[in-house]
mmCIF file with all atom_site columns, C-alpha atoms in Angstrom:
data_model
loop_
_atom_site.group_PDB
_atom_site.id
_atom_site.type_symbol
_atom_site.label_atom_id
_atom_site.label_alt_id
_atom_site.label_comp_id
_atom_site.label_asym_id
_atom_site.label_entity_id
_atom_site.label_seq_id
_atom_site.pdbx_PDB_ins_code
_atom_site.Cartn_x
_atom_site.Cartn_y
_atom_site.Cartn_z
_atom_site.occupancy
_atom_site.B_iso_or_equiv
_atom_site.pdbx_formal_charge
_atom_site.auth_seq_id
_atom_site.auth_comp_id
_atom_site.auth_asym_id
_atom_site.auth_atom_id
_atom_site.pdbx_PDB_model_num
ATOM 1   C CA . UNK A 1 1   ? -36.733 67.008 -36.080 1.00 0.00 ? 1   UNK A CA 1
ATOM 2   C CA . UNK A 1 2   ? -36.397 64.848 -39.168 1.00 0.00 ? 2   UNK A CA 1
ATOM 3   C CA . UNK A 1 3   ? -35.114 61.719 -37.455 1.00 0.00 ? 3   UNK A CA 1
ATOM 4   C CA . UNK A 1 4   ? -31.716 60.087 -37.800 1.00 0.00 ? 4   UNK A CA 1
ATOM 5   C CA . UNK A 1 5   ? -29.822 61.214 -40.887 1.00 0.00 ? 5   UNK A CA 1
ATOM 6   C CA . UNK A 1 6   ? -26.991 59.297 -42.545 1.00 0.00 ? 6   UNK A CA 1
ATOM 7   C CA . UNK A 1 7   ? -24.697 60.416 -45.320 1.00 0.00 ? 7   UNK A CA 1
ATOM 8   C CA . UNK A 1 8   ? -23.874 59.360 -47.897 1.00 0.00 ? 8   UNK A CA 1
ATOM 9   C CA . UNK A 1 9   ? -26.664 56.935 -48.791 1.00 0.00 ? 9   UNK A CA 1
ATOM 10  C CA . UNK A 1 10  ? -24.388 54.986 -51.106 1.00 0.00 ? 10  UNK A CA 1
ATOM 11  C CA . UNK A 1 11  ? -20.621 54.734 -51.384 1.00 0.00 ? 11  UNK A CA 1
ATOM 12  C CA . UNK A 1 12  ? -18.594 52.778 -53.909 1.00 0.00 ? 12  UNK A CA 1
ATOM 13  C CA . UNK A 1 13  ? -14.887 52.613 -53.225 1.00 0.00 ? 13  UNK A CA 1
ATOM 14  C CA . UNK A 1 14  ? -11.870 50.734 -54.416 1.00 0.00 ? 14  UNK A CA 1
ATOM 15  C CA . UNK A 1 15  ? -10.257 48.188 -52.151 1.00 0.00 ? 15  UNK A CA 1
ATOM 16  C CA . UNK A 1 16  ? -7.600  49.796 -50.006 1.00 0.00 ? 16  UNK A CA 1
ATOM 17  C CA . UNK A 1 17  ? -9.194  53.236 -49.899 1.00 0.00 ? 17  UNK A CA 1
ATOM 18  C CA . UNK A 1 18  ? -10.436 54.925 -46.730 1.00 0.00 ? 18  UNK A CA 1
ATOM 19  C CA . UNK A 1 19  ? -14.085 55.864 -46.334 1.00 0.00 ? 19  UNK A CA 1
ATOM 20  C CA . UNK A 1 20  ? -15.961 57.928 -43.767 1.00 0.00 ? 20  UNK A CA 1
ATOM 21  C CA . UNK A 1 21  ? -19.670 57.928 -43.000 1.00 0.00 ? 21  UNK A CA 1
ATOM 22  C CA . UNK A 1 22  ? -21.611 60.470 -40.997 1.00 0.00 ? 22  UNK A CA 1
ATOM 23  C CA . UNK A 1 23  ? -24.622 60.062 -38.730 1.00 0.00 ? 23  UNK A CA 1
ATOM 24  C CA . UNK A 1 24  ? -26.732 62.887 -37.292 1.00 0.00 ? 24  UNK A CA 1
ATOM 25  C CA . UNK A 1 25  ? -28.943 61.536 -34.498 1.00 0.00 ? 25  UNK A CA 1
ATOM 26  C CA . UNK A 1 26  ? -32.184 62.924 -33.144 1.00 0.00 ? 26  UNK A CA 1
ATOM 27  C CA . UNK A 1 27  ? -31.058 66.051 -31.335 1.00 0.00 ? 27  UNK A CA 1
ATOM 28  C CA . UNK A 1 28  ? -32.292 65.175 -27.856 1.00 0.00 ? 28  UNK A CA 1
ATOM 29  C CA . UNK A 1 29  ? -30.934 61.618 -27.973 1.00 0.00 ? 29  UNK A CA 1
ATOM 30  C CA . UNK A 1 30  ? -27.722 61.162 -26.003 1.00 0.00 ? 30  UNK A CA 1
ATOM 31  C CA . UNK A 1 31  ? -27.022 57.614 -27.168 1.00 0.00 ? 31  UNK A CA 1
ATOM 32  C CA . UNK A 1 32  ? -25.808 56.749 -30.652 1.00 0.00 ? 32  UNK A CA 1
ATOM 33  C CA . UNK A 1 33  ? -25.200 53.279 -32.124 1.00 0.00 ? 33  UNK A CA 1
ATOM 34  C CA . UNK A 1 34  ? -23.536 51.876 -35.222 1.00 0.00 ? 34  UNK A CA 1
ATOM 35  C CA . UNK A 1 35  ? -24.595 48.583 -36.780 1.00 0.00 ? 35  UNK A CA 1
ATOM 36  C CA . UNK A 1 36  ? -23.449 46.649 -39.828 1.00 0.00 ? 36  UNK A CA 1
ATOM 37  C CA . UNK A 1 37  ? -25.850 44.623 -41.941 1.00 0.00 ? 37  UNK A CA 1
ATOM 38  C CA . UNK A 1 38  ? -24.634 42.196 -44.598 1.00 0.00 ? 38  UNK A CA 1
ATOM 39  C CA . UNK A 1 39  ? -26.874 40.711 -47.241 1.00 0.00 ? 39  UNK A CA 1
ATOM 40  C CA . UNK A 1 40  ? -29.455 38.321 -45.858 1.00 0.00 ? 40  UNK A CA 1
ATOM 41  C CA . UNK A 1 41  ? -28.573 39.006 -42.236 1.00 0.00 ? 41  UNK A CA 1
ATOM 42  C CA . UNK A 1 42  ? -29.902 41.103 -39.425 1.00 0.00 ? 42  UNK A CA 1
ATOM 43  C CA . UNK A 1 43  ? -27.963 44.144 -38.251 1.00 0.00 ? 43  UNK A CA 1
ATOM 44  C CA . UNK A 1 44  ? -24.952 43.437 -36.028 1.00 0.00 ? 44  UNK A CA 1
ATOM 45  C CA . UNK A 1 45  ? -23.936 45.807 -33.266 1.00 0.00 ? 45  UNK A CA 1
ATOM 46  C CA . UNK A 1 46  ? -20.601 47.583 -33.780 1.00 0.00 ? 46  UNK A CA 1
ATOM 47  C CA . UNK A 1 47  ? -20.300 50.314 -31.161 1.00 0.00 ? 47  UNK A CA 1
ATOM 48  C CA . UNK A 1 48  ? -22.177 52.906 -29.160 1.00 0.00 ? 48  UNK A CA 1
ATOM 49  C CA . UNK A 1 49  ? -21.684 56.306 -27.602 1.00 0.00 ? 49  UNK A CA 1
ATOM 50  C CA . UNK A 1 50  ? -23.245 58.024 -24.653 1.00 0.00 ? 50  UNK A CA 1
ATOM 51  C CA . UNK A 1 51  ? -22.739 61.693 -25.406 1.00 0.00 ? 51  UNK A CA 1
ATOM 52  C CA . UNK A 1 52  ? -19.123 61.890 -26.627 1.00 0.00 ? 52  UNK A CA 1
ATOM 53  C CA . UNK A 1 53  ? -17.899 58.794 -24.769 1.00 0.00 ? 53  UNK A CA 1
ATOM 54  C CA . UNK A 1 54  ? -17.515 55.553 -26.695 1.00 0.00 ? 54  UNK A CA 1
ATOM 55  C CA . UNK A 1 55  ? -18.723 53.030 -24.118 1.00 0.00 ? 55  UNK A CA 1
ATOM 56  C CA . UNK A 1 56  ? -18.720 49.759 -25.967 1.00 0.00 ? 56  UNK A CA 1
ATOM 57  C CA . UNK A 1 57  ? -17.112 48.226 -29.029 1.00 0.00 ? 57  UNK A CA 1
ATOM 58  C CA . UNK A 1 58  ? -17.951 44.879 -30.588 1.00 0.00 ? 58  UNK A CA 1
ATOM 59  C CA . UNK A 1 59  ? -15.226 42.438 -31.520 1.00 0.00 ? 59  UNK A CA 1
ATOM 60  C CA . UNK A 1 60  ? -16.505 42.981 -35.070 1.00 0.00 ? 60  UNK A CA 1
ATOM 61  C CA . UNK A 1 61  ? -14.911 46.427 -34.949 1.00 0.00 ? 61  UNK A CA 1
ATOM 62  C CA . UNK A 1 62  ? -11.411 45.667 -36.184 1.00 0.00 ? 62  UNK A CA 1
ATOM 63  C CA . UNK A 1 63  ? -8.454  48.042 -35.915 1.00 0.00 ? 63  UNK A CA 1
ATOM 64  C CA . UNK A 1 64  ? -9.308  49.415 -39.352 1.00 0.00 ? 64  UNK A CA 1
ATOM 65  C CA . UNK A 1 65  ? -12.566 50.815 -37.997 1.00 0.00 ? 65  UNK A CA 1
ATOM 66  C CA . UNK A 1 66  ? -12.796 53.921 -35.876 1.00 0.00 ? 66  UNK A CA 1
ATOM 67  C CA . UNK A 1 67  ? -15.809 55.856 -34.688 1.00 0.00 ? 67  UNK A CA 1
ATOM 68  C CA . UNK A 1 68  ? -15.994 59.272 -33.107 1.00 0.00 ? 68  UNK A CA 1
ATOM 69  C CA . UNK A 1 69  ? -18.602 61.552 -31.651 1.00 0.00 ? 69  UNK A CA 1
ATOM 70  C CA . UNK A 1 70  ? -16.516 64.584 -30.778 1.00 0.00 ? 70  UNK A CA 1
ATOM 71  C CA . UNK A 1 71  ? -19.164 66.952 -29.427 1.00 0.00 ? 71  UNK A CA 1
ATOM 72  C CA . UNK A 1 72  ? -21.783 64.457 -28.435 1.00 0.00 ? 72  UNK A CA 1
ATOM 73  C CA . UNK A 1 73  ? -23.895 65.286 -31.470 1.00 0.00 ? 73  UNK A CA 1
ATOM 74  C CA . UNK A 1 74  ? -23.062 63.798 -34.881 1.00 0.00 ? 74  UNK A CA 1
ATOM 75  C CA . UNK A 1 75  ? -20.837 60.758 -35.264 1.00 0.00 ? 75  UNK A CA 1
ATOM 76  C CA . UNK A 1 76  ? -18.447 59.523 -37.939 1.00 0.00 ? 76  UNK A CA 1
ATOM 77  C CA . UNK A 1 77  ? -17.434 55.974 -38.764 1.00 0.00 ? 77  UNK A CA 1
ATOM 78  C CA . UNK A 1 78  ? -14.192 55.582 -40.690 1.00 0.00 ? 78  UNK A CA 1
ATOM 79  C CA . UNK A 1 79  ? -12.949 52.434 -42.352 1.00 0.00 ? 79  UNK A CA 1
ATOM 80  C CA . UNK A 1 80  ? -9.307  52.428 -43.347 1.00 0.00 ? 80  UNK A CA 1
ATOM 81  C CA . UNK A 1 81  ? -7.825  50.226 -46.076 1.00 0.00 ? 81  UNK A CA 1
ATOM 82  C CA . UNK A 1 82  ? -11.215 48.889 -47.092 1.00 0.00 ? 82  UNK A CA 1
ATOM 83  C CA . UNK A 1 83  ? -11.607 45.226 -47.998 1.00 0.00 ? 83  UNK A CA 1
ATOM 84  C CA . UNK A 1 84  ? -14.296 43.523 -50.066 1.00 0.00 ? 84  UNK A CA 1
ATOM 85  C CA . UNK A 1 85  ? -15.641 41.972 -46.874 1.00 0.00 ? 85  UNK A CA 1
ATOM 86  C CA . UNK A 1 86  ? -16.487 45.457 -45.624 1.00 0.00 ? 86  UNK A CA 1
ATOM 87  C CA . UNK A 1 87  ? -19.240 45.713 -48.228 1.00 0.00 ? 87  UNK A CA 1
ATOM 88  C CA . UNK A 1 88  ? -22.438 46.086 -46.225 1.00 0.00 ? 88  UNK A CA 1
ATOM 89  C CA . UNK A 1 89  ? -25.122 48.481 -45.086 1.00 0.00 ? 89  UNK A CA 1
ATOM 90  C CA . UNK A 1 90  ? -23.945 50.602 -42.164 1.00 0.00 ? 90  UNK A CA 1
ATOM 91  C CA . UNK A 1 91  ? -26.841 51.679 -39.973 1.00 0.00 ? 91  UNK A CA 1
ATOM 92  C CA . UNK A 1 92  ? -26.865 54.340 -37.300 1.00 0.00 ? 92  UNK A CA 1
ATOM 93  C CA . UNK A 1 93  ? -29.444 54.535 -34.518 1.00 0.00 ? 93  UNK A CA 1
ATOM 94  C CA . UNK A 1 94  ? -30.058 56.833 -31.585 1.00 0.00 ? 94  UNK A CA 1
ATOM 95  C CA . UNK A 1 95  ? -31.972 56.556 -28.338 1.00 0.00 ? 95  UNK A CA 1
ATOM 96  C CA . UNK A 1 96  ? -32.815 58.748 -25.385 1.00 0.00 ? 96  UNK A CA 1
ATOM 97  C CA . UNK A 1 97  ? -31.896 56.597 -22.429 1.00 0.00 ? 97  UNK A CA 1
ATOM 98  C CA . UNK A 1 98  ? -30.418 53.488 -20.936 1.00 0.00 ? 98  UNK A CA 1
ATOM 99  C CA . UNK A 1 99  ? -33.597 51.657 -19.999 1.00 0.00 ? 99  UNK A CA 1
ATOM 100 C CA . UNK A 1 100 ? -34.537 48.641 -22.083 1.00 0.00 ? 100 UNK A CA 1
ATOM 101 C CA . UNK A 1 101 ? -37.853 50.167 -22.998 1.00 0.00 ? 101 UNK A CA 1
ATOM 102 C CA . UNK A 1 102 ? -36.491 53.254 -24.714 1.00 0.00 ? 102 UNK A CA 1
ATOM 103 C CA . UNK A 1 103 ? -36.946 53.023 -28.435 1.00 0.00 ? 103 UNK A CA 1
ATOM 104 C CA . UNK A 1 104 ? -34.141 53.064 -30.932 1.00 0.00 ? 104 UNK A CA 1
ATOM 105 C CA . UNK A 1 105 ? -34.606 55.196 -34.041 1.00 0.00 ? 105 UNK A CA 1
ATOM 106 C CA . UNK A 1 106 ? -32.632 54.100 -37.078 1.00 0.00 ? 106 UNK A CA 1
ATOM 107 C CA . UNK A 1 107 ? -31.376 56.056 -40.042 1.00 0.00 ? 107 UNK A CA 1
ATOM 108 C CA . UNK A 1 108 ? -31.724 54.876 -43.626 1.00 0.00 ? 108 UNK A CA 1
ATOM 109 C CA . UNK A 1 109 ? -28.169 53.589 -43.679 1.00 0.00 ? 109 UNK A CA 1
ATOM 110 C CA . UNK A 1 110 ? -25.102 53.957 -45.858 1.00 0.00 ? 110 UNK A CA 1
ATOM 111 C CA . UNK A 1 111 ? -24.610 51.155 -48.343 1.00 0.00 ? 111 UNK A CA 1
ATOM 112 C CA . UNK A 1 112 ? -20.912 50.537 -48.926 1.00 0.00 ? 112 UNK A CA 1
ATOM 113 C CA . UNK A 1 113 ? -19.650 48.597 -51.927 1.00 0.00 ? 113 UNK A CA 1
ATOM 114 C CA . UNK A 1 114 ? -15.934 47.807 -52.091 1.00 0.00 ? 114 UNK A CA 1
ATOM 115 C CA . UNK A 1 115 ? -14.749 46.858 -55.572 1.00 0.00 ? 115 UNK A CA 1
ATOM 116 C CA . UNK B 2 1   ? -26.102 29.793 -29.398 1.00 0.00 ? 1   UNK B CA 1
ATOM 117 C CA . UNK B 2 2   ? -28.356 32.173 -31.258 1.00 0.00 ? 2   UNK B CA 1
ATOM 118 C CA . UNK B 2 3   ? -29.919 34.745 -29.000 1.00 0.00 ? 3   UNK B CA 1
ATOM 119 C CA . UNK B 2 4   ? -32.716 35.513 -31.449 1.00 0.00 ? 4   UNK B CA 1
ATOM 120 C CA . UNK B 2 5   ? -34.083 32.850 -33.781 1.00 0.00 ? 5   UNK B CA 1
ATOM 121 C CA . UNK B 2 6   ? -36.434 33.539 -36.642 1.00 0.00 ? 6   UNK B CA 1
ATOM 122 C CA . UNK B 2 7   ? -37.226 30.234 -38.320 1.00 0.00 ? 7   UNK B CA 1
ATOM 123 C CA . UNK B 2 8   ? -39.119 31.546 -41.349 1.00 0.00 ? 8   UNK B CA 1
ATOM 124 C CA . UNK B 2 9   ? -36.734 32.888 -43.997 1.00 0.00 ? 9   UNK B CA 1
ATOM 125 C CA . UNK B 2 10  ? -39.651 33.790 -46.255 1.00 0.00 ? 10  UNK B CA 1
ATOM 126 C CA . UNK B 2 11  ? -43.439 33.852 -46.233 1.00 0.00 ? 11  UNK B CA 1
ATOM 127 C CA . UNK B 2 12  ? -46.109 34.408 -48.862 1.00 0.00 ? 12  UNK B CA 1
ATOM 128 C CA . UNK B 2 13  ? -49.492 35.608 -47.595 1.00 0.00 ? 13  UNK B CA 1
ATOM 129 C CA . UNK B 2 14  ? -52.664 36.666 -49.357 1.00 0.00 ? 14  UNK B CA 1
ATOM 130 C CA . UNK B 2 15  ? -53.720 40.258 -48.926 1.00 0.00 ? 15  UNK B CA 1
ATOM 131 C CA . UNK B 2 16  ? -56.167 40.859 -46.052 1.00 0.00 ? 16  UNK B CA 1
ATOM 132 C CA . UNK B 2 17  ? -55.158 37.670 -44.265 1.00 0.00 ? 17  UNK B CA 1
ATOM 133 C CA . UNK B 2 18  ? -53.537 37.707 -40.841 1.00 0.00 ? 18  UNK B CA 1
ATOM 134 C CA . UNK B 2 19  ? -49.912 36.635 -40.609 1.00 0.00 ? 19  UNK B CA 1
ATOM 135 C CA . UNK B 2 20  ? -47.772 35.446 -37.712 1.00 0.00 ? 20  UNK B CA 1
ATOM 136 C CA . UNK B 2 21  ? -43.994 35.874 -37.792 1.00 0.00 ? 21  UNK B CA 1
ATOM 137 C CA . UNK B 2 22  ? -42.138 33.645 -35.363 1.00 0.00 ? 22  UNK B CA 1
ATOM 138 C CA . UNK B 2 23  ? -39.421 34.721 -32.964 1.00 0.00 ? 23  UNK B CA 1
ATOM 139 C CA . UNK B 2 24  ? -37.802 32.826 -30.111 1.00 0.00 ? 24  UNK B CA 1
ATOM 140 C CA . UNK B 2 25  ? -35.128 34.236 -27.875 1.00 0.00 ? 25  UNK B CA 1
ATOM 141 C CA . UNK B 2 26  ? -32.537 33.043 -25.405 1.00 0.00 ? 26  UNK B CA 1
ATOM 142 C CA . UNK B 2 27  ? -31.535 34.962 -22.305 1.00 0.00 ? 27  UNK B CA 1
ATOM 143 C CA . UNK B 2 28  ? -30.884 34.381 -18.622 1.00 0.00 ? 28  UNK B CA 1
ATOM 144 C CA . UNK B 2 29  ? -31.384 38.061 -17.812 1.00 0.00 ? 29  UNK B CA 1
ATOM 145 C CA . UNK B 2 30  ? -34.729 38.536 -16.025 1.00 0.00 ? 30  UNK B CA 1
ATOM 146 C CA . UNK B 2 31  ? -35.053 42.053 -17.441 1.00 0.00 ? 31  UNK B CA 1
ATOM 147 C CA . UNK B 2 32  ? -35.095 42.463 -21.195 1.00 0.00 ? 32  UNK B CA 1
ATOM 148 C CA . UNK B 2 33  ? -37.000 44.081 -24.005 1.00 0.00 ? 33  UNK B CA 1
ATOM 149 C CA . UNK B 2 34  ? -38.153 42.627 -27.278 1.00 0.00 ? 34  UNK B CA 1
ATOM 150 C CA . UNK B 2 35  ? -38.580 44.670 -30.444 1.00 0.00 ? 35  UNK B CA 1
ATOM 151 C CA . UNK B 2 36  ? -39.890 44.134 -33.931 1.00 0.00 ? 36  UNK B CA 1
ATOM 152 C CA . UNK B 2 37  ? -38.653 46.195 -36.855 1.00 0.00 ? 37  UNK B CA 1
ATOM 153 C CA . UNK B 2 38  ? -39.748 46.377 -40.489 1.00 0.00 ? 38  UNK B CA 1
ATOM 154 C CA . UNK B 2 39  ? -37.161 46.969 -43.201 1.00 0.00 ? 39  UNK B CA 1
ATOM 155 C CA . UNK B 2 40  ? -38.534 47.817 -46.653 1.00 0.00 ? 40  UNK B CA 1
ATOM 156 C CA . UNK B 2 41  ? -36.338 47.526 -49.718 1.00 0.00 ? 41  UNK B CA 1
ATOM 157 C CA . UNK B 2 42  ? -35.282 51.153 -49.209 1.00 0.00 ? 42  UNK B CA 1
ATOM 158 C CA . UNK B 2 43  ? -33.271 50.030 -46.180 1.00 0.00 ? 43  UNK B CA 1
ATOM 159 C CA . UNK B 2 44  ? -34.532 52.003 -43.212 1.00 0.00 ? 44  UNK B CA 1
ATOM 160 C CA . UNK B 2 45  ? -35.445 50.113 -40.049 1.00 0.00 ? 45  UNK B CA 1
ATOM 161 C CA . UNK B 2 46  ? -38.948 51.045 -38.932 1.00 0.00 ? 46  UNK B CA 1
ATOM 162 C CA . UNK B 2 47  ? -39.896 50.365 -35.313 1.00 0.00 ? 47  UNK B CA 1
ATOM 163 C CA . UNK B 2 48  ? -43.165 48.442 -35.013 1.00 0.00 ? 48  UNK B CA 1
ATOM 164 C CA . UNK B 2 49  ? -43.719 47.241 -31.472 1.00 0.00 ? 49  UNK B CA 1
ATOM 165 C CA . UNK B 2 50  ? -42.036 46.704 -28.104 1.00 0.00 ? 50  UNK B CA 1
ATOM 166 C CA . UNK B 2 51  ? -42.616 44.189 -25.292 1.00 0.00 ? 51  UNK B CA 1
ATOM 167 C CA . UNK B 2 52  ? -40.928 44.394 -21.903 1.00 0.00 ? 52  UNK B CA 1
ATOM 168 C CA . UNK B 2 53  ? -40.174 41.217 -19.983 1.00 0.00 ? 53  UNK B CA 1
ATOM 169 C CA . UNK B 2 54  ? -42.230 42.398 -17.022 1.00 0.00 ? 54  UNK B CA 1
ATOM 170 C CA . UNK B 2 55  ? -45.203 43.582 -19.041 1.00 0.00 ? 55  UNK B CA 1
ATOM 171 C CA . UNK B 2 56  ? -48.301 41.710 -18.002 1.00 0.00 ? 56  UNK B CA 1
ATOM 172 C CA . UNK B 2 57  ? -50.189 42.236 -21.231 1.00 0.00 ? 57  UNK B CA 1
ATOM 173 C CA . UNK B 2 58  ? -49.258 41.583 -24.827 1.00 0.00 ? 58  UNK B CA 1
ATOM 174 C CA . UNK B 2 59  ? -48.260 44.733 -26.681 1.00 0.00 ? 59  UNK B CA 1
ATOM 175 C CA . UNK B 2 60  ? -50.467 46.068 -29.463 1.00 0.00 ? 60  UNK B CA 1
ATOM 176 C CA . UNK B 2 61  ? -49.918 48.897 -31.963 1.00 0.00 ? 61  UNK B CA 1
ATOM 177 C CA . UNK B 2 62  ? -52.654 49.286 -34.534 1.00 0.00 ? 62  UNK B CA 1
ATOM 178 C CA . UNK B 2 63  ? -52.586 46.223 -36.806 1.00 0.00 ? 63  UNK B CA 1
ATOM 179 C CA . UNK B 2 64  ? -49.545 44.832 -35.002 1.00 0.00 ? 64  UNK B CA 1
ATOM 180 C CA . UNK B 2 65  ? -49.677 42.719 -31.880 1.00 0.00 ? 65  UNK B CA 1
ATOM 181 C CA . UNK B 2 66  ? -47.044 40.731 -30.088 1.00 0.00 ? 66  UNK B CA 1
ATOM 182 C CA . UNK B 2 67  ? -47.889 37.255 -28.834 1.00 0.00 ? 67  UNK B CA 1
ATOM 183 C CA . UNK B 2 68  ? -45.563 37.102 -25.823 1.00 0.00 ? 68  UNK B CA 1
ATOM 184 C CA . UNK B 2 69  ? -45.158 33.681 -24.220 1.00 0.00 ? 69  UNK B CA 1
ATOM 185 C CA . UNK B 2 70  ? -42.498 34.198 -21.595 1.00 0.00 ? 70  UNK B CA 1
ATOM 186 C CA . UNK B 2 71  ? -42.171 30.599 -20.434 1.00 0.00 ? 71  UNK B CA 1
ATOM 187 C CA . UNK B 2 72  ? -41.593 29.464 -24.000 1.00 0.00 ? 72  UNK B CA 1
ATOM 188 C CA . UNK B 2 73  ? -39.327 32.471 -24.711 1.00 0.00 ? 73  UNK B CA 1
ATOM 189 C CA . UNK B 2 74  ? -41.434 33.307 -27.698 1.00 0.00 ? 74  UNK B CA 1
ATOM 190 C CA . UNK B 2 75  ? -42.372 36.751 -29.062 1.00 0.00 ? 75  UNK B CA 1
ATOM 191 C CA . UNK B 2 76  ? -44.292 36.291 -32.289 1.00 0.00 ? 76  UNK B CA 1
ATOM 192 C CA . UNK B 2 77  ? -45.492 39.274 -34.305 1.00 0.00 ? 77  UNK B CA 1
ATOM 193 C CA . UNK B 2 78  ? -49.056 39.151 -35.569 1.00 0.00 ? 78  UNK B CA 1
ATOM 194 C CA . UNK B 2 79  ? -50.125 41.431 -38.401 1.00 0.00 ? 79  UNK B CA 1
ATOM 195 C CA . UNK B 2 80  ? -53.864 41.568 -38.882 1.00 0.00 ? 80  UNK B CA 1
ATOM 196 C CA . UNK B 2 81  ? -55.522 42.308 -42.240 1.00 0.00 ? 81  UNK B CA 1
ATOM 197 C CA . UNK B 2 82  ? -52.276 42.329 -44.200 1.00 0.00 ? 82  UNK B CA 1
ATOM 198 C CA . UNK B 2 83  ? -51.741 44.956 -46.902 1.00 0.00 ? 83  UNK B CA 1
ATOM 199 C CA . UNK B 2 84  ? -49.519 45.040 -49.974 1.00 0.00 ? 84  UNK B CA 1
ATOM 200 C CA . UNK B 2 85  ? -47.389 47.663 -48.235 1.00 0.00 ? 85  UNK B CA 1
ATOM 201 C CA . UNK B 2 86  ? -46.536 45.161 -45.507 1.00 0.00 ? 86  UNK B CA 1
ATOM 202 C CA . UNK B 2 87  ? -44.176 43.376 -47.906 1.00 0.00 ? 87  UNK B CA 1
ATOM 203 C CA . UNK B 2 88  ? -40.725 43.784 -46.357 1.00 0.00 ? 88  UNK B CA 1
ATOM 204 C CA . UNK B 2 89  ? -38.098 42.149 -44.157 1.00 0.00 ? 89  UNK B CA 1
ATOM 205 C CA . UNK B 2 90  ? -39.123 41.822 -40.520 1.00 0.00 ? 90  UNK B CA 1
ATOM 206 C CA . UNK B 2 91  ? -36.589 41.574 -37.725 1.00 0.00 ? 91  UNK B CA 1
ATOM 207 C CA . UNK B 2 92  ? -37.041 40.527 -34.143 1.00 0.00 ? 92  UNK B CA 1
ATOM 208 C CA . UNK B 2 93  ? -34.524 42.023 -31.697 1.00 0.00 ? 93  UNK B CA 1
ATOM 209 C CA . UNK B 2 94  ? -33.730 41.923 -28.000 1.00 0.00 ? 94  UNK B CA 1
ATOM 210 C CA . UNK B 2 95  ? -31.955 44.103 -25.495 1.00 0.00 ? 95  UNK B CA 1
ATOM 211 C CA . UNK B 2 96  ? -30.930 42.661 -22.157 1.00 0.00 ? 96  UNK B CA 1
ATOM 212 C CA . UNK B 2 97  ? -30.675 45.076 -19.235 1.00 0.00 ? 97  UNK B CA 1
ATOM 213 C CA . UNK B 2 98  ? -27.481 43.471 -18.013 1.00 0.00 ? 98  UNK B CA 1
ATOM 214 C CA . UNK B 2 99  ? -25.968 43.143 -21.440 1.00 0.00 ? 99  UNK B CA 1
ATOM 215 C CA . UNK B 2 100 ? -24.551 45.427 -24.077 1.00 0.00 ? 100 UNK B CA 1
ATOM 216 C CA . UNK B 2 101 ? -26.602 48.518 -24.732 1.00 0.00 ? 101 UNK B CA 1
ATOM 217 C CA . UNK B 2 102 ? -27.285 47.668 -28.346 1.00 0.00 ? 102 UNK B CA 1
ATOM 218 C CA . UNK B 2 103 ? -29.871 45.379 -29.853 1.00 0.00 ? 103 UNK B CA 1
ATOM 219 C CA . UNK B 2 104 ? -29.311 41.763 -30.892 1.00 0.00 ? 104 UNK B CA 1
ATOM 220 C CA . UNK B 2 105 ? -31.206 40.947 -34.068 1.00 0.00 ? 105 UNK B CA 1
ATOM 221 C CA . UNK B 2 106 ? -32.444 37.763 -35.650 1.00 0.00 ? 106 UNK B CA 1
ATOM 222 C CA . UNK B 2 107 ? -31.816 36.970 -39.302 1.00 0.00 ? 107 UNK B CA 1
ATOM 223 C CA . UNK B 2 108 ? -35.213 38.198 -40.364 1.00 0.00 ? 108 UNK B CA 1
ATOM 224 C CA . UNK B 2 109 ? -38.255 36.981 -42.255 1.00 0.00 ? 109 UNK B CA 1
ATOM 225 C CA . UNK B 2 110 ? -38.974 38.173 -45.780 1.00 0.00 ? 110 UNK B CA 1
ATOM 226 C CA . UNK B 2 111 ? -42.739 38.696 -45.971 1.00 0.00 ? 111 UNK B CA 1
ATOM 227 C CA . UNK B 2 112 ? -44.424 39.010 -49.355 1.00 0.00 ? 112 UNK B CA 1
ATOM 228 C CA . UNK B 2 113 ? -48.087 39.977 -49.514 1.00 0.00 ? 113 UNK B CA 1
ATOM 229 C CA . UNK B 2 114 ? -49.817 38.766 -52.650 1.00 0.00 ? 114 UNK B CA 1
ATOM 230 C CA . UNK B 2 115 ? -52.912 40.479 -54.148 1.00 0.00 ? 115 UNK B CA 1
#
């Protein structure tokens, strides 16, 4: 197991275009999380899945954002009609359980630049 | 109100010295977990250490230890014998058992180790 994998590592897109990111979690982890990190800030929680069910969404996740985890394995995060304010690092993490003391393993992130 | 406060935006430390990174937190949940992550310039979030709210002893992991003062709601990270490779952003994070499943992060401390 090579950890949490995110693709692409970098994405540059023009304002108004749609983009999609992929996250492959650690295989035995049933929980998957998306975070957004802007420059100079800590990561902010966006949404999480338990298996294929999306259980929580932050108010940061506007209508232009959608996340899926169709088979309870990999997940995609799509941003429609991108805006310059969407420029950020998008981090994915996975964990194995609901208890507070289960660790979260992060991927290396996808850095999005909207021009 | 900020749930996680890291008051040191940046720190310069001489190699081989010990360094303490401050973190205070705010929660009314009696059950919570506190995490420290390291984020090098490459972007990945590397888990360092975990402290549960009911743990009787301070957590230690190699050169990392967590100075947990529950009454003061403080969870400072101590790095002993700092190395050049410790230069990175450091984030304190919390998960509350009764709250959202994701982590709440502070704004981070940029640590620079000088030779």
